[in-house]
Amino acid sequence: MDITKLINSELEYYQPIIETASKVNNENLTVWRNETVQQRQERISLECYDLLKGQVSYGPFKGLKLNKDTWWGKLDLGSMLLGLYEKEILDIISNIKQDEYSNFIDIGAADGYYACGILNSKKINNAICFEQSLKGQEVIHQNWINNGSLGSLTIYGEANLQSLEKLSEEDVQNALVLIDIEGFEFELLTTEVLAVLKNCTIIIEIHNWADDFINKYRTLLMNAAKHFKIEPLKPVDRSCFNYPELRHFTDDNRALLLSERRPCLMRFIKLTPL
């Protein structure tokens, strides 16, 4: 055993831990002890943002630059940069072959994390976003510019039957569609809309707190089965233990980086054309 090499390696391991500990004072401890869970999660998410210089370091969106002044997902910036946020979806995107899909359609696009990420990855070269919020639309466009304006990006407002029918046949031919609209998926995905998207692969986040959920979900599945094979996605394990950037984080803070603050173990379903 080369003891000198081992010692140097161990000292290198502990260097950021000791450096961080040396900066903590009683004032910090007092503030941290009085934080709410949400305040702490935002603090460590932004600390992770600074550590990684605002750039995704792992996963299919590696190299994507994120805006610190986000309007939607500030508490999730840390897990996004680590390639852990909604890993069920990221794993699907990781396995996409270049040009496997003609377009990416993001319904409920928020800050444009997925649209800009996919364009940045060059797996799909055209992205169409639907986002009701005018602020969100501005942020999506700015994030796209910040990442070099790769590919083609089109941004619309609300997704509904009328706006989806305005898409060209090429737009909805073999597109990958992501739908995350906080429970409105049951109102949006009527038989008519499913028919418009029948040649697309669709990933839907199911929000079980919608009124009359059981009946609405049953109806959605029955209608979707007319055009699609339906696959519930299995939850994916996440761990922060092997990220060197986080070795100085406490166990609690690393665990909080993984939390997406969901009220239960939620469900994504994937619809594949028959």
CSV table of C-alpha atoms in Angstrom, one decimal:
chain,number,residue,atom,x,y,z
A,1,MET,CA,0.0,0.0,0.0
A,2,ASP,CA,1.2,3.5,-0.9
A,3,ILE,CA,0.5,5.2,2.4
A,4,THR,CA,1.4,8.7,1.1
A,5,LYS,CA,-1.1,8.3,-1.7
A,6,LEU,CA,-3.8,7.1,0.7
A,7,ILE,CA,-3.1,10.0,3.1
A,8,ASN,CA,-3.3,12.5,0.3
A,9,SER,CA,-6.5,11.0,-1.0
A,10,GLU,CA,-8.1,11.1,2.5
A,11,LEU,CA,-7.1,14.7,3.1
A,12,GLU,CA,-8.5,15.6,-0.3
A,13,TYR,CA,-11.8,13.9,0.7
A,14,TYR,CA,-12.1,15.8,3.9
A,15,GLN,CA,-10.9,19.2,2.6
A,16,PRO,CA,-14.3,20.6,1.5
A,17,ILE,CA,-16.0,19.2,4.7
A,18,ILE,CA,-13.5,20.9,7.0
A,19,GLU,CA,-13.6,24.1,4.9
A,20,THR,CA,-17.4,24.2,5.1
A,21,ALA,CA,-17.4,23.5,8.8
A,22,SER,CA,-14.9,26.3,9.4
A,23,LYS,CA,-17.4,28.9,7.9
A,24,VAL,CA,-20.3,28.0,10.2
A,25,ASN,CA,-20.8,30.3,13.1
A,26,ASN,CA,-23.4,30.6,15.9
A,27,GLU,CA,-25.5,33.1,13.9
A,28,ASN,CA,-25.8,30.6,11.1
A,29,LEU,CA,-26.8,27.8,13.5
A,30,THR,CA,-29.5,30.0,15.1
A,31,VAL,CA,-31.0,30.9,11.7
A,32,TRP,CA,-30.9,27.3,10.5
A,33,ARG,CA,-32.6,25.9,13.6
A,34,ASN,CA,-35.5,28.2,13.0
A,35,GLU,CA,-36.0,27.5,9.3
A,36,THR,CA,-39.1,25.9,8.0
A,37,VAL,CA,-38.6,22.8,5.9
A,38,GLN,CA,-39.4,24.8,2.8
A,39,GLN,CA,-36.9,27.5,3.7
A,40,ARG,CA,-34.2,24.9,4.3
A,41,GLN,CA,-34.9,23.1,1.1
A,42,GLU,CA,-34.7,26.4,-0.9
A,43,ARG,CA,-31.4,27.3,0.8
A,44,ILE,CA,-29.7,24.0,0.1
A,45,SER,CA,-31.1,23.9,-3.5
A,46,LEU,CA,-29.5,27.3,-4.1
A,47,GLU,CA,-26.3,26.2,-2.4
A,48,CYS,CA,-26.2,23.3,-4.8
A,49,TYR,CA,-26.9,25.7,-7.7
A,50,ASP,CA,-23.9,27.8,-6.7
A,51,LEU,CA,-21.7,24.7,-6.3
A,52,LEU,CA,-22.5,23.4,-9.8
A,53,LYS,CA,-22.4,27.0,-11.2
A,54,GLY,CA,-26.0,26.7,-12.5
A,55,GLN,CA,-25.2,23.9,-15.0
A,56,VAL,CA,-26.7,20.4,-15.0
A,57,SER,CA,-23.8,18.1,-14.2
A,58,TYR,CA,-25.4,14.6,-14.6
A,59,GLY,CA,-28.0,12.9,-16.7
A,60,PRO,CA,-29.4,13.5,-20.2
A,61,PHE,CA,-29.5,17.3,-19.8
A,62,LYS,CA,-25.8,17.5,-18.8
A,63,GLY,CA,-24.5,21.0,-19.8
A,64,LEU,CA,-27.9,22.7,-19.6
A,65,LYS,CA,-27.7,26.1,-18.0
A,66,LEU,CA,-30.5,26.9,-15.5
A,67,ASN,CA,-31.7,30.3,-14.4
A,68,LYS,CA,-31.4,30.9,-10.7
A,69,ASP,CA,-34.3,33.4,-10.7
A,70,THR,CA,-36.8,30.8,-11.8
A,71,TRP,CA,-40.5,31.5,-11.4
A,72,TRP,CA,-41.6,27.9,-10.9
A,73,GLY,CA,-39.1,25.4,-9.5
A,74,LYS,CA,-36.5,27.1,-7.3
A,75,LEU,CA,-36.7,24.4,-4.6
A,76,ASP,CA,-36.0,21.8,-7.3
A,77,LEU,CA,-32.9,23.5,-8.9
A,78,GLY,CA,-30.5,21.3,-6.9
A,79,SER,CA,-32.1,18.0,-7.9
A,80,MET,CA,-32.4,19.2,-11.5
A,81,LEU,CA,-28.7,20.1,-11.7
A,82,LEU,CA,-27.9,16.6,-10.3
A,83,GLY,CA,-30.0,14.9,-12.9
A,84,LEU,CA,-32.3,13.5,-10.2
A,85,TYR,CA,-35.6,15.5,-10.6
A,86,GLU,CA,-38.4,13.3,-12.0
A,87,LYS,CA,-35.9,10.6,-12.8
A,88,GLU,CA,-38.6,8.4,-14.2
A,89,ILE,CA,-38.9,10.8,-17.1
A,90,LEU,CA,-35.2,11.5,-17.3
A,91,ASP,CA,-34.4,7.8,-17.7
A,92,ILE,CA,-36.8,7.6,-20.6
A,93,ILE,CA,-35.2,10.6,-22.2
A,94,SER,CA,-31.7,9.1,-21.6
A,95,ASN,CA,-32.7,6.0,-23.7
A,96,ILE,CA,-34.1,8.0,-26.6
A,97,LYS,CA,-32.0,7.7,-29.8
A,98,GLN,CA,-31.2,10.8,-31.7
A,99,ASP,CA,-34.0,11.6,-34.2
A,100,GLU,CA,-36.2,8.8,-32.8
A,101,TYR,CA,-39.0,11.4,-32.4
A,102,SER,CA,-39.8,14.2,-34.8
A,103,ASN,CA,-40.9,16.7,-32.2
A,104,PHE,CA,-41.1,17.3,-28.4
A,105,ILE,CA,-44.4,18.7,-27.2
A,106,ASP,CA,-44.4,20.0,-23.6
A,107,ILE,CA,-47.8,20.7,-22.2
A,108,GLY,CA,-47.4,22.6,-18.9
A,109,ALA,CA,-43.9,23.6,-19.7
A,110,ALA,CA,-43.2,25.8,-16.6
A,111,ASP,CA,-39.6,27.1,-17.0
A,112,GLY,CA,-38.8,25.0,-20.0
A,113,TYR,CA,-36.5,22.6,-18.2
A,114,TYR,CA,-37.6,19.7,-20.4
A,115,ALA,CA,-37.9,21.5,-23.7
A,116,CYS,CA,-34.6,23.3,-23.3
A,117,GLY,CA,-33.0,20.2,-21.9
A,118,ILE,CA,-34.0,18.0,-24.9
A,119,LEU,CA,-33.0,20.6,-27.4
A,120,ASN,CA,-29.6,21.0,-25.6
A,121,SER,CA,-29.2,17.2,-25.7
A,122,LYS,CA,-29.8,17.2,-29.5
A,123,LYS,CA,-31.9,14.1,-29.1
A,124,ILE,CA,-34.9,16.0,-30.6
A,125,ASN,CA,-34.4,19.2,-32.6
A,126,ASN,CA,-37.9,20.7,-32.4
A,127,ALA,CA,-39.8,21.6,-29.3
A,128,ILE,CA,-43.3,23.0,-28.9
A,129,CYS,CA,-44.3,24.3,-25.5
A,130,PHE,CA,-47.7,25.1,-24.1
A,131,GLU,CA,-47.6,27.3,-21.0
A,132,GLN,CA,-50.5,29.4,-19.7
A,133,SER,CA,-48.3,31.8,-17.7
A,134,LEU,CA,-47.0,34.8,-19.6
A,135,LYS,CA,-44.1,34.9,-17.2
A,136,GLY,CA,-43.4,31.3,-17.8
A,137,GLN,CA,-43.4,31.8,-21.6
A,138,GLU,CA,-40.8,34.6,-21.1
A,139,VAL,CA,-38.6,32.4,-18.9
A,140,ILE,CA,-38.8,29.5,-21.3
A,141,HIS,CA,-37.7,31.7,-24.2
A,142,GLN,CA,-34.9,33.3,-22.1
A,143,ASN,CA,-33.6,29.9,-21.0
A,144,TRP,CA,-33.5,28.7,-24.6
A,145,ILE,CA,-31.4,31.8,-25.5
A,146,ASN,CA,-29.1,31.3,-22.5
A,147,ASN,CA,-28.4,27.8,-23.9
A,148,GLY,CA,-27.5,28.9,-27.4
A,149,SER,CA,-30.9,28.8,-29.1
A,150,LEU,CA,-30.3,25.2,-30.2
A,151,GLY,CA,-32.9,23.6,-32.5
A,152,SER,CA,-36.4,25.1,-33.0
A,153,LEU,CA,-38.6,26.3,-30.2
A,154,THR,CA,-42.2,27.4,-30.4
A,155,ILE,CA,-44.2,28.6,-27.4
A,156,TYR,CA,-48.0,28.8,-27.1
A,157,GLY,CA,-50.4,29.5,-24.3
A,158,GLU,CA,-53.1,27.1,-23.1
A,159,ALA,CA,-53.3,23.6,-24.5
A,160,ASN,CA,-56.8,22.7,-25.5
A,161,LEU,CA,-58.6,20.9,-28.4
A,162,GLN,CA,-58.6,24.1,-30.5
A,163,SER,CA,-54.9,24.9,-30.0
A,164,LEU,CA,-53.8,21.3,-30.5
A,165,GLU,CA,-55.8,21.0,-33.7
A,166,LYS,CA,-53.9,24.0,-35.0
A,167,LEU,CA,-50.7,22.0,-35.0
A,168,SER,CA,-49.6,20.6,-38.3
A,169,GLU,CA,-49.8,16.9,-39.2
A,170,GLU,CA,-46.0,16.8,-39.1
A,171,ASP,CA,-46.0,18.3,-35.5
A,172,VAL,CA,-48.0,15.5,-34.1
A,173,GLN,CA,-46.6,12.7,-36.2
A,174,ASN,CA,-44.3,10.6,-34.0
A,175,ALA,CA,-43.8,13.3,-31.4
A,176,LEU,CA,-42.9,12.8,-27.8
A,177,VAL,CA,-45.5,14.5,-25.6
A,178,LEU,CA,-45.0,15.4,-21.9
A,179,ILE,CA,-48.1,16.4,-19.9
A,180,ASP,CA,-47.9,17.9,-16.4
A,181,ILE,CA,-50.8,20.2,-15.7
A,182,GLU,CA,-51.6,19.7,-12.1
A,183,GLY,CA,-54.8,17.7,-12.4
A,184,PHE,CA,-56.2,19.3,-15.6
A,185,GLU,CA,-55.1,16.3,-17.6
A,186,PHE,CA,-58.5,14.8,-17.1
A,187,GLU,CA,-60.2,17.8,-18.7
A,188,LEU,CA,-57.7,18.1,-21.5
A,189,LEU,CA,-57.4,14.5,-22.6
A,190,THR,CA,-60.8,14.0,-24.1
A,191,THR,CA,-61.5,11.5,-26.8
A,192,GLU,CA,-61.0,14.2,-29.4
A,193,VAL,CA,-57.6,15.3,-28.0
A,194,LEU,CA,-56.4,11.7,-27.7
A,195,ALA,CA,-57.4,11.2,-31.4
A,196,VAL,CA,-55.3,14.3,-32.3
A,197,LEU,CA,-52.3,12.8,-30.5
A,198,LYS,CA,-52.8,9.2,-31.5
A,199,ASN,CA,-49.5,9.0,-33.3
A,200,CYS,CA,-47.5,10.4,-30.4
A,201,THR,CA,-45.8,8.8,-27.5
A,202,ILE,CA,-47.3,10.5,-24.4
A,203,ILE,CA,-46.0,10.7,-20.8
A,204,ILE,CA,-48.6,12.0,-18.3
A,205,GLU,CA,-48.2,12.8,-14.6
A,206,ILE,CA,-51.4,11.7,-12.9
A,207,HIS,CA,-52.6,14.0,-10.1
A,208,ASN,CA,-54.8,12.0,-7.8
A,209,TRP,CA,-56.1,14.9,-5.8
A,210,ALA,CA,-58.5,16.0,-8.6
A,211,ASP,CA,-62.2,16.0,-7.7
A,212,ASP,CA,-63.9,12.7,-8.6
A,213,PHE,CA,-60.5,11.2,-9.4
A,214,ILE,CA,-61.4,7.6,-9.6
A,215,ASN,CA,-64.1,8.1,-12.2
A,216,LYS,CA,-62.0,10.6,-14.2
A,217,TYR,CA,-59.0,8.3,-14.2
A,218,ARG,CA,-61.0,5.3,-15.2
A,219,THR,CA,-62.5,7.3,-18.1
A,220,LEU,CA,-59.1,8.5,-19.2
A,221,LEU,CA,-57.6,5.0,-19.2
A,222,MET,CA,-60.6,3.6,-21.2
A,223,ASN,CA,-60.4,6.3,-23.8
A,224,ALA,CA,-56.7,6.1,-24.1
A,225,ALA,CA,-56.8,2.3,-24.6
A,226,LYS,CA,-58.6,2.9,-27.9
A,227,HIS,CA,-55.4,4.4,-29.4
A,228,PHE,CA,-52.5,3.5,-27.1
A,229,LYS,CA,-50.7,0.8,-25.1
A,230,ILE,CA,-50.7,2.0,-21.5
A,231,GLU,CA,-47.7,1.5,-19.2
A,232,PRO,CA,-47.6,2.8,-15.6
A,233,LEU,CA,-44.0,3.8,-15.0
A,234,LYS,CA,-42.2,2.2,-12.0
A,235,PRO,CA,-40.8,4.6,-9.4
A,236,VAL,CA,-37.0,5.0,-9.7
A,237,ASP,CA,-34.7,5.0,-6.7
A,238,ARG,CA,-32.7,8.1,-6.0
A,239,SER,CA,-29.5,8.5,-4.0
A,240,CYS,CA,-27.2,11.4,-3.2
A,241,PHE,CA,-24.5,9.4,-1.6
A,242,ASN,CA,-22.1,9.2,-4.5
A,243,TYR,CA,-22.0,12.9,-5.5
A,244,PRO,CA,-18.6,14.4,-4.5
A,245,GLU,CA,-20.1,17.9,-4.6
A,246,LEU,CA,-22.4,17.0,-1.7
A,247,ARG,CA,-19.9,15.3,0.7
A,248,HIS,CA,-20.1,18.3,3.1
A,249,PHE,CA,-23.9,18.3,3.2
A,250,THR,CA,-25.6,16.9,6.3
A,251,ASP,CA,-27.6,13.6,5.8
A,252,ASP,CA,-30.8,15.6,6.3
A,253,ASN,CA,-29.9,18.2,3.7
A,254,ARG,CA,-28.9,15.6,1.1
A,255,ALA,CA,-32.2,13.8,1.7
A,256,LEU,CA,-34.1,17.1,1.3
A,257,LEU,CA,-32.4,17.6,-2.1
A,258,LEU,CA,-34.2,14.5,-3.3
A,259,SER,CA,-37.6,15.5,-2.0
A,260,GLU,CA,-40.1,16.7,-4.7
A,261,ARG,CA,-42.6,17.5,-1.9
A,262,ARG,CA,-45.3,15.2,-3.4
A,263,PRO,CA,-48.2,14.2,-1.1
A,264,CYS,CA,-47.8,10.5,-2.0
A,265,LEU,CA,-45.9,8.2,-4.3
A,266,MET,CA,-47.3,9.6,-7.5
A,267,ARG,CA,-47.8,8.0,-10.9
A,268,PHE,CA,-46.5,8.6,-14.4
A,269,ILE,CA,-48.1,6.7,-17.3
A,270,LYS,CA,-46.7,6.2,-20.7
A,271,LEU,CA,-49.0,5.9,-23.8
A,272,THR,CA,-47.5,4.3,-26.9
A,273,PRO,CA,-49.4,4.2,-30.2
A,274,LEU,CA,-51.0,0.9,-31.0
